[in-house]
Short mmCIF file of C-alpha atoms and ligand atoms in Angstrom, two decimals:
data_model
loop_
_atom_site.label_atom_id
_atom_site.label_comp_id
_atom_site.label_asym_id
_atom_site.label_seq_id
_atom_site.Cartn_x
_atom_site.Cartn_y
_atom_site.Cartn_z
CA UNK F 1 132.64 25.06 25.76
CA UNK F 2 134.82 27.13 23.67
CA UNK F 3 134.21 29.91 20.88
CA UNK F 4 134.67 28.10 17.65
CA UNK F 5 134.68 29.03 13.94
CA UNK F 6 133.40 26.97 11.16
CA UNK F 7 132.85 26.80 7.29
CA UNK F 8 129.10 26.90 6.14
CA UNK F 9 128.18 26.56 2.45
CA UNK F 10 124.83 26.96 1.10
CA UNK F 11 124.96 24.80 -1.83
CA UNK F 12 123.68 25.54 -5.27
CA UNK F 13 120.25 23.94 -4.90
CA UNK F 14 119.50 26.01 -1.48
CA UNK F 15 120.41 29.09 -3.61
CA UNK F 16 118.13 28.21 -6.79
CA UNK F 17 115.22 27.43 -4.29
CA UNK F 18 115.54 30.89 -2.85
CA UNK F 19 116.05 29.80 0.58
CA UNK F 20 119.49 31.64 1.77
CA UNK F 21 117.82 33.62 4.42
CA UNK F 22 115.74 31.08 5.81
CA UNK F 23 119.03 28.95 6.42
CA UNK F 24 121.17 31.88 7.55
CA UNK F 25 118.15 32.70 10.01
CA UNK F 26 118.49 29.12 11.53
CA UNK F 27 121.91 29.81 11.90
CA UNK F 28 121.28 33.34 13.89
CA UNK F 29 118.58 31.74 15.71
CA UNK F 30 120.74 29.03 17.23
CA UNK F 31 123.28 31.58 18.43
CA UNK F 32 125.86 31.50 15.66
CA UNK F 33 127.14 34.57 14.31
CA UNK F 34 127.71 35.45 10.32
CA UNK F 35 131.66 36.89 10.71
CA UNK F 36 132.36 36.45 6.94
CA UNK F 37 130.13 35.87 3.75
CA UNK F 38 130.82 35.66 -0.14
CA UNK F 39 128.56 34.57 -2.56
CA UNK F 40 130.35 33.07 -5.71
CA UNK F 41 130.33 30.51 -8.52
CA UNK F 42 133.06 28.21 -7.84
CA UNK F 43 135.37 26.88 -10.60
CA UNK F 44 136.01 23.12 -11.00
CA UNK F 45 139.71 23.47 -9.59
CA UNK F 46 138.24 25.37 -6.52
CA UNK F 47 135.35 22.74 -6.04
CA UNK F 48 137.90 19.65 -6.28
CA UNK F 49 140.28 21.40 -3.91
CA UNK F 50 137.79 22.00 -1.26
CA UNK F 51 136.57 18.42 -1.45
CA UNK F 52 140.08 16.91 -1.96
CA UNK F 53 139.54 14.47 0.94
CA UNK F 54 136.95 12.79 -1.48
CA UNK F 55 138.91 12.68 -4.57
CA UNK F 56 139.15 8.92 -4.47
CA UNK F 57 135.36 8.20 -3.90
CA UNK F 58 133.22 7.24 -6.65
CA UNK F 59 130.82 10.22 -5.96
CA UNK F 60 133.56 12.86 -6.84
CA UNK F 61 132.91 13.88 -9.97
CA UNK F 62 129.09 14.24 -9.24
CA UNK F 63 130.04 16.25 -6.11
CA UNK F 64 132.22 18.55 -8.11
CA UNK F 65 129.91 18.75 -10.90
CA UNK F 66 127.06 19.75 -8.54
CA UNK F 67 129.03 22.24 -6.58
CA UNK F 68 129.71 24.06 -9.56
CA UNK F 69 126.12 23.89 -11.26
CA UNK F 70 125.46 27.36 -9.79
CA UNK F 71 126.62 29.97 -7.32
CA UNK F 72 126.95 29.20 -3.80
CA UNK F 73 127.06 31.32 -0.58
CA UNK F 74 130.15 30.76 1.48
CA UNK F 75 130.19 31.99 5.28
CA UNK F 76 132.02 31.62 8.37
CA UNK F 77 130.17 30.96 11.54
CA UNK F 78 131.17 31.77 15.14
CA UNK F 79 130.08 30.90 18.24
CA UNK F 80 129.99 28.27 21.18
CA UNK F 81 130.87 24.84 19.78
CA UNK F 82 130.15 26.03 16.25
CA UNK F 83 131.69 22.88 14.40
CA UNK F 84 129.27 20.61 16.06
CA UNK F 85 126.33 23.02 16.53
CA UNK F 86 126.35 23.57 12.78
CA UNK F 87 126.44 19.96 11.89
CA UNK F 88 123.35 19.30 14.33
CA UNK F 89 121.42 22.19 12.42
CA UNK F 90 122.09 20.68 9.24
CA UNK F 91 121.14 17.17 9.87
CA UNK F 92 122.35 14.01 8.12
CA UNK F 93 124.14 13.77 4.96
CA UNK F 94 120.97 11.94 3.46
CA UNK F 95 117.95 14.12 3.60
CA UNK F 96 116.11 10.78 4.14
CA UNK F 97 118.15 10.27 7.34
CA UNK F 98 118.19 13.88 8.44
CA UNK F 99 116.17 14.37 11.62
CA UNK F 100 113.07 16.72 11.99
CA UNK F 101 113.65 20.21 12.04
CA UNK F 102 116.90 20.22 10.29
CA UNK F 103 118.10 22.32 7.16
CA UNK F 104 118.53 19.17 5.18
CA UNK F 105 115.43 17.77 6.08
CA UNK F 106 113.37 20.53 5.16
CA UNK F 107 115.65 22.09 2.43
CA UNK F 108 117.32 19.02 0.66
CA UNK F 109 116.35 16.99 -2.14
CA UNK F 110 118.90 14.40 -2.39
CA UNK F 111 122.23 12.98 -1.01
CA UNK F 112 123.72 15.28 -3.63
CA UNK F 113 121.82 18.08 -3.77
CA UNK F 114 121.93 18.30 0.17
CA UNK F 115 121.74 22.22 0.72
CA UNK F 116 124.39 22.80 3.01
CA UNK F 117 128.05 22.13 3.75
CA UNK F 118 129.58 22.46 7.08
CA UNK F 119 133.00 21.64 8.44
CA UNK F 120 133.48 18.19 10.16
CA UNK F 121 136.10 19.23 12.69
CA UNK F 122 138.04 22.03 13.82
CA UNK F 123 140.83 21.02 12.08
CA UNK F 124 138.92 20.92 8.72
CA UNK F 125 137.27 24.48 9.84
CA UNK F 126 140.74 26.05 10.00
CA UNK F 127 141.68 24.58 6.45
CA UNK F 128 138.23 25.36 4.77
CA UNK F 129 138.32 29.06 6.36
CA UNK F 130 141.80 29.52 5.19
CA UNK F 131 140.69 28.13 1.73
CA UNK F 132 138.28 30.83 1.05
CA UNK F 133 139.18 33.77 3.35
CA UNK F 134 143.04 33.43 3.54
CA UNK F 135 144.21 34.07 7.00
P1 RTP Q 201 129.56 17.98 3.22
O1 RTP Q 201 130.78 17.94 3.28
O2 RTP Q 201 128.98 18.56 2.15
O3 RTP Q 201 129.19 18.99 4.55
O4 RTP Q 201 128.54 16.74 3.75
P2 RTP Q 201 128.82 15.70 4.52
O5 RTP Q 201 130.35 16.07 5.74
O6 RTP Q 201 127.71 15.41 5.44
O7 RTP Q 201 129.37 14.41 3.82
P3 RTP Q 201 130.73 13.91 3.22
O8 RTP Q 201 130.85 12.36 3.32
O9 RTP Q 201 131.73 14.78 3.61
O10 RTP Q 201 130.39 14.00 1.66
C1 RTP Q 201 130.51 15.30 0.92
C2 RTP Q 201 129.22 15.24 0.25
O11 RTP Q 201 129.49 14.18 -0.94
C3 RTP Q 201 128.29 13.54 -1.21
N1 RTP Q 201 128.05 12.49 -1.11
N2 RTP Q 201 127.57 11.44 -1.86
N3 RTP Q 201 126.45 9.09 -3.28
C4 RTP Q 201 127.00 9.03 -1.88
O12 RTP Q 201 127.32 8.06 -1.24
C5 RTP Q 201 127.41 10.17 -1.34
N4 RTP Q 201 128.07 10.53 -0.20
C6 RTP Q 201 128.66 11.55 -0.04
C7 RTP Q 201 127.23 14.47 -0.47
O13 RTP Q 201 126.48 15.68 -1.32
C8 RTP Q 201 127.87 15.19 0.72
O14 RTP Q 201 127.38 16.39 1.13
MG1 MG Q 202 131.83 16.58 4.81
#
């Protein structure tokens, strides 16, 4: 076990549904601490750079359009095994496949509008945290 940091984004669909507090509450109840938080409107360039690993994928343009469709809440979460714990709390990418009690099962409406982002590894987390919050 080790204390890690991970990057979380509450996506435009969840912000529009007025469930920022409910989502943050799930992180806190699971033992993750919010150590940085910023509400912002992503530019096209910011969203493209953030999801650069997916730029050749067929869904890239839709993903960027969705992520810039309204404000998001970008957070750094800290705790024991934060990267994996956050992914477990989020549930599967497609909400139809997400386990009961997960954020995506309860708040996501589709594979595009899927409520939250979470870093998928400690390496991604370091890059993503620096991307939004600097060193
Ligand atoms: P995220 O990066 O947003 O936390 O999501 P993830 O790790 O669960 O999934 P990832 O493979 O990284 O994909 C990033 C986002 O792209 C959209 N996507 N659409 N239509 C499709 O087949 C498809 N696959 C992925 C999703 O909105 C996903 O969250
Ligand atoms: Mg991902």
